[in-house]
Amino acid sequence: MKYGNIIEQGDRSGNGMVVRFRLPSGLDIFGLPTENFYSGNWDLGPTWNYAVMADTPFLVDAGRYGQGQQLLKMMATAGVKPSDLGFVLISHGHEDHDGGLAELVGITSLKVKAHAIYDLLIRQYPDMAPADYKRHFPAKCWHCFMPESFYTVNCLEYHRILQQIEVEAVGSGTDRLCTDIVTCHLPGHSPDCLAIILGEEAVIVGDILLPQITPWPTRLEMYGEIASIVGPMFPEAGQILGLHRYLRSLRQLRRLGRAHPDMQVFPAHRFYYEGRWNVVDLTQRIDELLEHHVQRCAAIVDIVLRGHGRVEEIVQRHFEPSLLKGPGKYMAMNEILSHCELLVDQGDLMETGPRRYEASGTRRFETLTTHLSA
Ligand SMILES: [Zn+2]
Ligand SMILES: [Zn+2]
């Protein structure tokens, strides 16, 4: 299908595309997807950054590290000058969204807005780092599982220049960016996730929900490392982390979709992929994601009931071997652990040792799509 107004045709994954979307009110949004390579079967496709031409025009996200210049080039193709923009807003602190930020700000002096947690977690706290080699990691990367060989090549410079960024914190709850445009804090995929709601006609969702891909949830366990940093603002892990919080965020967003069924959704990955558009119906996609997580909970409980209670056993039995190569193994482990946290929380699993579970016989997770109050 045809979607938007393609100013520049990119490749079949959407890399290099420049697209104008005109909303019914006449508001223009430019889609500016920058390249984003991760290996193997976990390809996300490019990061869709957006220029929103509101009364105060602004940019959402800045692509991966090294993509700042490219983003500026694409903006020029779209006819958007950096001097037209009031600020750049970061949807959440993952490197594929803020990697290009320092470069972009270095060239344009754009003001940066993000959730208050983002501002706290991009900083270094050498004396609080969980391991000596992580002393110069920003707090948001303390839980990173990539091997040393990866981060020395890919991350050190990114971490260093991020320190120069000044951030204007966008509040929790909803916060008005300009006329008719608000941000909404919907954590879970990351503790600082923001959705940007454009009146009653569109929502820019970052990685909160994606077509084709199920965004990975954080784990409550990560709170231990950052509690002293974010604790004054969010004293409980479940307020910003974990699968339970993520599902609540989805349900919050579903209310918006139900109230405004024609709402257009602008996701951060896979919007255009394999040569075609993936147009997202907000309510329908959220129902699919909720169902996906309930099914995954069911599969995990069944594996544990068959006597395989160690997390490694669950991972091996739940995922295709091809998904467990390289970093895939750690992502799979994160998936299972986040579900196990929720199942323990619900009383369906009991933790009988470190990362070892027994099933209690209940299946309370089955009500997760309906009973959670957002
Ligand atoms: Zn993300
Ligand atoms: Zn992403």
mmCIF file of N, CA, C and O in Angstrom, residues 72 75 80-86 107-108 110:
data_model
loop_
_atom_site.group_PDB
_atom_site.id
_atom_site.type_symbol
_atom_site.label_atom_id
_atom_site.label_comp_id
_atom_site.label_asym_id
_atom_site.label_seq_id
_atom_site.Cartn_x
_atom_site.Cartn_y
_atom_site.Cartn_z
ATOM 1 N N LEU A 72 20.907 14.960 9.887
ATOM 2 C CA LEU A 72 20.858 16.347 9.406
ATOM 3 C C LEU A 72 20.681 16.393 7.885
ATOM 4 O O LEU A 72 19.941 17.223 7.361
ATOM 5 N N MET A 75 17.125 15.601 7.156
ATOM 6 C CA MET A 75 16.290 16.769 7.471
ATOM 7 C C MET A 75 16.353 17.779 6.332
ATOM 8 O O MET A 75 15.336 18.355 5.940
ATOM 9 N N VAL A 80 13.728 20.666 6.309
ATOM 10 C CA VAL A 80 13.662 21.106 7.712
ATOM 11 C C VAL A 80 15.047 21.612 8.121
ATOM 12 O O VAL A 80 16.022 20.855 8.078
ATOM 13 N N LYS A 81 15.126 22.877 8.491
ATOM 14 C CA LYS A 81 16.401 23.430 8.956
ATOM 15 C C LYS A 81 16.495 23.269 10.473
ATOM 16 O O LYS A 81 15.498 23.446 11.172
ATOM 17 N N PRO A 82 17.689 22.964 10.984
ATOM 18 C CA PRO A 82 17.823 22.851 12.445
ATOM 19 C C PRO A 82 17.334 24.113 13.147
ATOM 20 O O PRO A 82 16.761 24.037 14.239
ATOM 21 N N SER A 83 17.526 25.262 12.502
ATOM 22 C CA SER A 83 17.100 26.521 13.134
ATOM 23 C C SER A 83 15.574 26.644 13.202
ATOM 24 O O SER A 83 15.038 27.481 13.920
ATOM 25 N N ASP A 84 14.853 25.783 12.436
ATOM 26 C CA ASP A 84 13.384 25.769 12.524
ATOM 27 C C ASP A 84 12.924 25.090 13.814
ATOM 28 O O ASP A 84 11.776 25.248 14.227
ATOM 29 N N LEU A 85 13.812 24.257 14.388
ATOM 30 C CA LEU A 85 13.387 23.387 15.486
ATOM 31 C C LEU A 85 13.564 24.054 16.853
ATOM 32 O O LEU A 85 14.538 24.768 17.077
ATOM 33 N N GLY A 86 12.614 23.775 17.740
ATOM 34 C CA GLY A 86 12.704 24.312 19.095
ATOM 35 C C GLY A 86 13.527 23.421 20.013
ATOM 36 O O GLY A 86 14.174 23.886 20.932
ATOM 37 N N ILE A 107 26.516 20.123 16.623
ATOM 38 C CA ILE A 107 26.426 20.887 15.371
ATOM 39 C C ILE A 107 25.343 21.960 15.448
ATOM 40 O O ILE A 107 25.516 23.068 14.969
ATOM 41 N N THR A 108 24.225 21.637 16.069
ATOM 42 C CA THR A 108 23.046 22.510 15.974
ATOM 43 C C THR A 108 22.752 23.322 17.229
ATOM 44 O O THR A 108 21.936 24.243 17.190
ATOM 45 N N LEU A 110 20.930 22.431 19.521
ATOM 46 C CA LEU A 110 19.524 22.215 19.879
ATOM 47 C C LEU A 110 19.376 21.906 21.370
ATOM 48 O O LEU A 110 20.213 21.242 21.969
#
